Tab-separated table of C-alpha atoms in Angstrom:
chain	number	residue	atom	x	y	z
P	1	ASP	CA	0.000	0.000	0.000
P	2	GLY	CA	3.020	2.253	-0.422
P	3	GLU	CA	4.296	1.852	3.126
P	4	HIS	CA	3.628	-1.735	4.145
P	5	LEU	CA	3.960	-5.209	2.650
P	6	VAL	CA	0.453	-6.445	1.858
P	7	GLY	CA	1.302	-9.589	-0.130
P	8	PHE	CA	4.228	-11.730	-1.195
P	9	SER	CA	5.328	-14.839	-3.053
P	10	TYR	CA	8.280	-17.038	-2.134
P	11	GLY	CA	9.871	-19.970	-3.906
P	12	PHE	CA	13.179	-21.518	-4.953
P	13	VAL	CA	14.861	-23.141	-7.924
P	14	GLY	CA	15.079	-26.920	-8.187
P	15	ILE	CA	16.355	-29.436	-10.726
P	16	LYS	CA	14.688	-32.319	-12.555
P	17	ASP	CA	17.789	-34.498	-13.088
P	18	LYS	CA	20.542	-34.393	-10.448
P	19	LYS	CA	23.152	-35.570	-12.964
P	20	VAL	CA	22.475	-32.593	-15.223
P	21	ALA	CA	22.021	-30.277	-12.227
P	22	PHE	CA	22.184	-26.541	-13.110
P	23	ARG	CA	24.186	-26.938	-16.324
P	24	GLU	CA	21.156	-26.824	-18.630
P	25	PRO	CA	18.295	-24.298	-18.331
P	26	ASP	CA	15.700	-26.883	-19.394
P	27	ASN	CA	16.615	-28.944	-16.344
P	28	LEU	CA	15.480	-26.195	-13.970
P	29	LEU	CA	12.091	-25.826	-12.351
P	30	PHE	CA	10.760	-23.498	-9.711
P	31	TYR	CA	8.935	-24.539	-6.552
P	32	SER	CA	6.467	-21.874	-5.450
P	33	GLN	CA	6.117	-22.472	-1.725
P	34	TYR	CA	4.154	-19.493	-0.423
P	35	VAL	CA	1.736	-16.905	-1.762
P	36	GLY	CA	0.042	-14.714	0.782
P	37	VAL	CA	-2.053	-11.553	1.013
P	38	LYS	CA	-2.918	-9.813	4.291
P	39	GLN	CA	-6.531	-10.306	5.315
P	40	ASP	CA	-7.538	-6.651	4.884
P	41	PHE	CA	-6.327	-6.747	1.265
P	42	GLN	CA	-7.883	-10.054	0.219
P	43	LEU	CA	-10.608	-10.486	-2.412
P	44	TYR	CA	-9.137	-7.772	-4.657
P	45	GLY	CA	-7.378	-10.185	-7.004
P	46	LEU	CA	-3.912	-9.480	-5.580
P	47	GLY	CA	-3.083	-13.189	-5.441
P	48	ILE	CA	-3.504	-13.446	-9.205
P	49	LEU	CA	-1.417	-10.302	-9.804
P	50	ILE	CA	1.380	-11.660	-7.596
P	51	LYS	CA	1.426	-14.961	-9.504
P	52	GLN	CA	1.446	-13.109	-12.826
P	53	PHE	CA	4.429	-11.074	-11.610
P	54	GLN	CA	6.160	-14.283	-10.534
P	55	ARG	CA	5.538	-15.815	-13.956
P	56	GLU	CA	7.001	-12.813	-15.784
P	57	LYS	CA	10.174	-12.694	-13.670
P	58	LEU	CA	10.827	-16.415	-13.919
P	59	MET	CA	10.704	-16.318	-17.700
P	60	GLU	CA	12.404	-12.960	-18.278
P	61	ILE	CA	15.205	-13.148	-15.710
P	62	PHE	CA	15.798	-16.830	-15.004
P	63	GLY	CA	14.608	-18.472	-18.218
P	64	ILE	CA	12.546	-20.938	-16.185
P	65	TYR	CA	9.294	-22.177	-17.701
P	66	THR	CA	8.088	-24.839	-15.253
P	67	VAL	CA	6.664	-24.216	-11.774
P	68	THR	CA	5.486	-26.743	-9.217
P	69	ASN	CA	3.512	-26.072	-6.084
P	70	THR	CA	0.902	-27.568	-3.791
P	71	PHE	CA	-2.430	-26.340	-2.501
P	72	ASP	CA	-5.230	-27.624	-0.321
P	73	PRO	CA	-7.909	-29.302	-2.499
P	74	LEU	CA	-10.575	-27.832	-0.211
P	75	THR	CA	-9.599	-24.199	-0.777
P	76	GLY	CA	-11.684	-22.822	-3.605
P	77	ILE	CA	-9.860	-19.494	-3.833
P	78	ASN	CA	-6.605	-21.324	-4.597
P	79	ALA	CA	-8.288	-23.781	-6.943
P	80	TYR	CA	-9.853	-20.952	-8.969
P	81	ARG	CA	-6.553	-19.088	-9.276
P	82	ASN	CA	-4.390	-22.108	-10.035
P	83	ILE	CA	-6.686	-24.187	-12.221
P	84	HIS	CA	-9.229	-21.855	-13.810
P	85	HIS	CA	-7.136	-18.706	-14.212
P	86	PHE	CA	-3.638	-20.080	-14.827
P	87	GLY	CA	-4.480	-23.515	-16.228
P	88	MET	CA	-2.228	-25.488	-13.870
P	89	ASP	CA	-2.358	-29.283	-14.094
P	90	VAL	CA	-3.105	-31.372	-11.010
P	91	VAL	CA	-0.751	-34.356	-11.203
P	92	GLU	CA	-1.088	-36.015	-7.809
P	93	TYR	CA	-3.085	-36.174	-4.574
P	94	ARG	CA	-0.863	-36.362	-1.487
P	95	ASP	CA	-2.179	-37.471	1.897
P	96	ALA	CA	-1.166	-35.439	4.965
P	97	PHE	CA	1.620	-33.804	2.943
P	98	TYR	CA	2.717	-31.510	5.781
P	99	GLU	CA	2.006	-34.108	8.482
P	100	ASP	CA	1.342	-32.321	11.793
P	101	PHE	CA	1.834	-28.784	10.472
P	102	ILE	CA	-0.620	-26.372	12.101
P	103	GLY	CA	-1.279	-22.636	12.010
P	104	LEU	CA	-3.872	-20.076	10.990
P	105	LEU	CA	-4.870	-22.083	7.887
P	106	ASN	CA	-4.541	-25.586	9.344
P	107	ARG	CA	-5.811	-27.495	12.373
P	108	ALA	CA	-3.954	-30.308	14.139
P	109	ASP	CA	-6.948	-32.666	13.852
P	110	ILE	CA	-7.364	-32.138	10.078
P	111	PRO	CA	-4.760	-33.851	7.831
P	112	CYS	CA	-2.895	-31.414	5.546
P	113	ASP	CA	-3.730	-33.089	2.241
P	114	ARG	CA	-2.479	-31.309	-0.873
P	115	PHE	CA	-2.713	-31.355	-4.650
P	116	LEU	CA	0.658	-31.346	-6.403
P	117	VAL	CA	0.356	-29.172	-9.514
P	118	PHE	CA	2.572	-28.350	-12.510
P	119	TRP	CA	2.412	-24.961	-14.185
P	120	ASP	CA	3.720	-24.733	-17.738
P	121	LEU	CA	4.423	-21.008	-18.088
P	122	LYS	CA	4.401	-21.237	-21.888
P	123	LYS	CA	1.127	-23.126	-22.017
P	124	ASP	CA	-1.653	-21.675	-24.159
P	125	ILE	CA	-4.687	-22.124	-21.934
P	126	GLN	CA	-7.598	-23.784	-23.715
P	127	ARG	CA	-10.843	-23.424	-21.822
P	128	PRO	CA	-12.816	-26.698	-21.938
P	129	GLU	CA	-16.330	-26.637	-23.295
P	130	TYR	CA	-19.095	-27.901	-21.029
P	131	ASP	CA	-22.493	-26.850	-19.684
P	132	LEU	CA	-22.030	-26.605	-15.924
P	133	GLU	CA	-25.706	-25.976	-15.159
P	134	ARG	CA	-26.694	-29.040	-17.165
P	135	LEU	CA	-24.128	-31.166	-15.341
P	136	ILE	CA	-25.531	-29.995	-11.993
P	137	ASP	CA	-29.142	-30.524	-13.038
P	138	SER	CA	-28.308	-33.980	-14.433
P	139	GLY	CA	-26.840	-35.078	-11.118
P	140	TYR	CA	-23.343	-35.816	-12.393
P	141	ILE	CA	-21.946	-34.925	-8.971
P	142	ALA	CA	-19.559	-37.431	-7.409
P	143	LEU	CA	-19.548	-35.479	-4.135
P	144	GLU	CA	-22.303	-33.022	-3.258
P	145	ALA	CA	-22.728	-30.522	-0.424
P	146	GLY	CA	-25.748	-29.802	1.706
P	147	ILE	CA	-26.407	-27.004	4.196
P	148	GLU	CA	-26.831	-27.405	7.946
P	149	GLU	CA	-27.387	-24.883	10.712
P	150	VAL	CA	-24.771	-25.364	13.428
P	151	LYS	CA	-23.511	-23.562	16.503
P	152	GLY	CA	-20.020	-22.340	15.647
P	153	ARG	CA	-17.499	-20.192	17.473
P	154	SER	CA	-19.233	-16.949	16.527
P	155	GLY	CA	-22.763	-18.272	17.060
P	156	VAL	CA	-25.409	-20.043	14.991
P	157	LEU	CA	-24.592	-20.161	11.269
P	158	LYS	CA	-25.099	-22.251	8.154
P	159	LEU	CA	-22.244	-24.414	6.905
P	160	GLU	CA	-21.795	-26.889	4.070
P	161	VAL	CA	-21.716	-30.557	5.032
P	162	VAL	CA	-21.109	-33.627	2.903
P	163	LYS	CA	-24.550	-34.503	1.529
P	164	GLY	CA	-23.802	-37.339	-0.835
P	165	LEU	CA	-20.945	-39.407	-2.248
P	166	ASN	CA	-21.518	-41.291	-5.493
P	167	LEU	CA	-18.505	-43.112	-6.908
P	168	ASP	CA	-20.619	-45.283	-9.212
P	169	LEU	CA	-21.240	-42.475	-11.709
P	170	ASP	CA	-19.885	-43.257	-15.162
P	171	HIS	CA	-19.965	-40.113	-17.268
P	172	GLU	CA	-17.354	-38.310	-19.330
P	173	LEU	CA	-17.668	-35.244	-17.082
P	174	LEU	CA	-18.142	-35.333	-13.314
P	175	LEU	CA	-18.328	-32.693	-10.595
P	176	VAL	CA	-16.834	-32.614	-7.113
P	177	GLU	CA	-18.249	-29.961	-4.784
P	178	ILE	CA	-16.269	-28.383	-1.947
P	179	PRO	CA	-17.081	-25.732	0.699
P	180	VAL	CA	-16.973	-22.154	-0.579
P	181	ASP	CA	-14.775	-21.014	2.330
P	182	PHE	CA	-12.932	-23.885	4.012
P	183	TYR	CA	-10.773	-21.530	6.111
P	184	HIS	CA	-13.908	-19.985	7.577
P	185	MET	CA	-15.238	-23.482	8.244
P	186	LEU	CA	-12.053	-24.467	10.087
P	187	ARG	CA	-12.343	-21.465	12.385
P	188	GLU	CA	-16.071	-21.769	13.070
P	189	THR	CA	-15.956	-25.517	13.803
P	190	ASP	CA	-13.041	-25.221	16.235
P	191	VAL	CA	-15.376	-26.001	19.142
P	192	VAL	CA	-15.803	-28.753	21.729
P	193	GLU	CA	-18.934	-30.375	20.277
P	194	ASN	CA	-17.677	-33.291	18.207
P	195	LYS	CA	-20.515	-33.245	15.664
P	196	VAL	CA	-19.618	-29.702	14.655
P	197	ARG	CA	-15.860	-30.101	15.053
P	198	SER	CA	-15.804	-33.132	12.754
P	199	ILE	CA	-17.427	-31.350	9.770
P	200	PRO	CA	-14.125	-30.308	8.090
P	201	LEU	CA	-12.575	-33.709	8.879
P	202	GLU	CA	-15.413	-35.429	7.023
P	203	TRP	CA	-14.835	-33.069	4.092
P	204	ARG	CA	-11.148	-33.988	4.114
P	205	MET	CA	-11.672	-37.735	4.198
P	206	LYS	CA	-14.521	-37.796	1.665
P	207	THR	CA	-12.762	-35.541	-0.844
P	208	ARG	CA	-9.579	-37.604	-0.403
P	209	GLN	CA	-11.577	-40.713	-1.241
P	210	VAL	CA	-13.349	-39.250	-4.252
P	211	PHE	CA	-10.322	-37.592	-5.840
P	212	LYS	CA	-8.054	-40.616	-5.451
P	213	THR	CA	-10.753	-42.920	-6.798
P	214	LEU	CA	-11.499	-40.726	-9.816
P	215	PHE	CA	-7.788	-40.236	-10.576
P	216	GLU	CA	-7.368	-44.022	-10.589
P	217	ARG	CA	-10.251	-44.179	-13.069
P	218	LYS	CA	-8.305	-41.788	-15.347
P	219	TYR	CA	-10.341	-38.676	-14.638
P	220	LYS	CA	-8.460	-35.386	-14.800
P	221	ILE	CA	-9.363	-32.010	-13.324
P	222	ILE	CA	-10.009	-29.636	-16.236
P	223	ASP	CA	-11.518	-26.614	-14.492
P	224	PHE	CA	-12.839	-25.077	-11.292
P	225	ARG	CA	-15.882	-22.807	-11.053
P	226	LEU	CA	-17.880	-20.783	-8.559
P	227	VAL	CA	-21.623	-20.930	-9.194
P	228	LYS	CA	-23.801	-18.069	-7.904
P	229	LYS	CA	-27.569	-18.475	-7.826
P	230	ASP	CA	-29.845	-16.116	-5.915
P	231	LYS	CA	-27.973	-15.622	-2.627
P	232	SER	CA	-26.200	-18.987	-2.642
P	233	LYS	CA	-22.688	-19.885	-3.814
P	234	ARG	CA	-21.286	-23.294	-4.738
P	235	ASP	CA	-17.752	-24.367	-5.669
P	236	PHE	CA	-17.145	-27.196	-8.147
P	237	TYR	CA	-14.184	-29.040	-9.602
P	238	ILE	CA	-14.906	-30.272	-13.123
P	239	LEU	CA	-13.266	-33.568	-14.061
P	240	GLN	CA	-13.106	-35.250	-17.445
P	241	ARG	CA	-12.148	-38.786	-18.460
């Protein structure tokens, strides 16, 4: 904001083949470890601008064209930026990747699962063609959310819960729904009552199951979308086989 740091990105250079090491530019890749924006400056698109800046500097200064990073599959804001906006490819689902790591965005009782993604900086993003509303109306949803009223830390509120899991669907395109704001859910469910406290854990275990199953069946994540209807919002991964 002119006087204070409001956002940042941090990463480091790695190599694909240890024998080649740093002798050939094509052997280099960049691991993007952190991207953060202070809470008061969030929801202005600064995360996307920071990643765009990172992309430009990596290509112009370092001649690096491949970036890897991880993100929580349950965080829609990261999924939208990484998958929909930048066209990153999800290549692997990793269980409890950071083990017992805790902090503002993680809880000790919720495993830190992560997607491993590759970002080809030279990639020409091709938006897939599909009718999201038709997919929703047709019920091609491998994991679907419902809404429940619960007593959270700040009082009574409505949160998404796992409504249905259907791994028997056999369609070219499938949807996986996640909570619109998982960080908010983590904070609000950090209470003593087990039924409420276990809501994000159920999301973690069910999404772990559905993603790993669909990946084994050769489905690939092709997009991520936020659907707004009336006053409601829903987040969906779109997968294609």
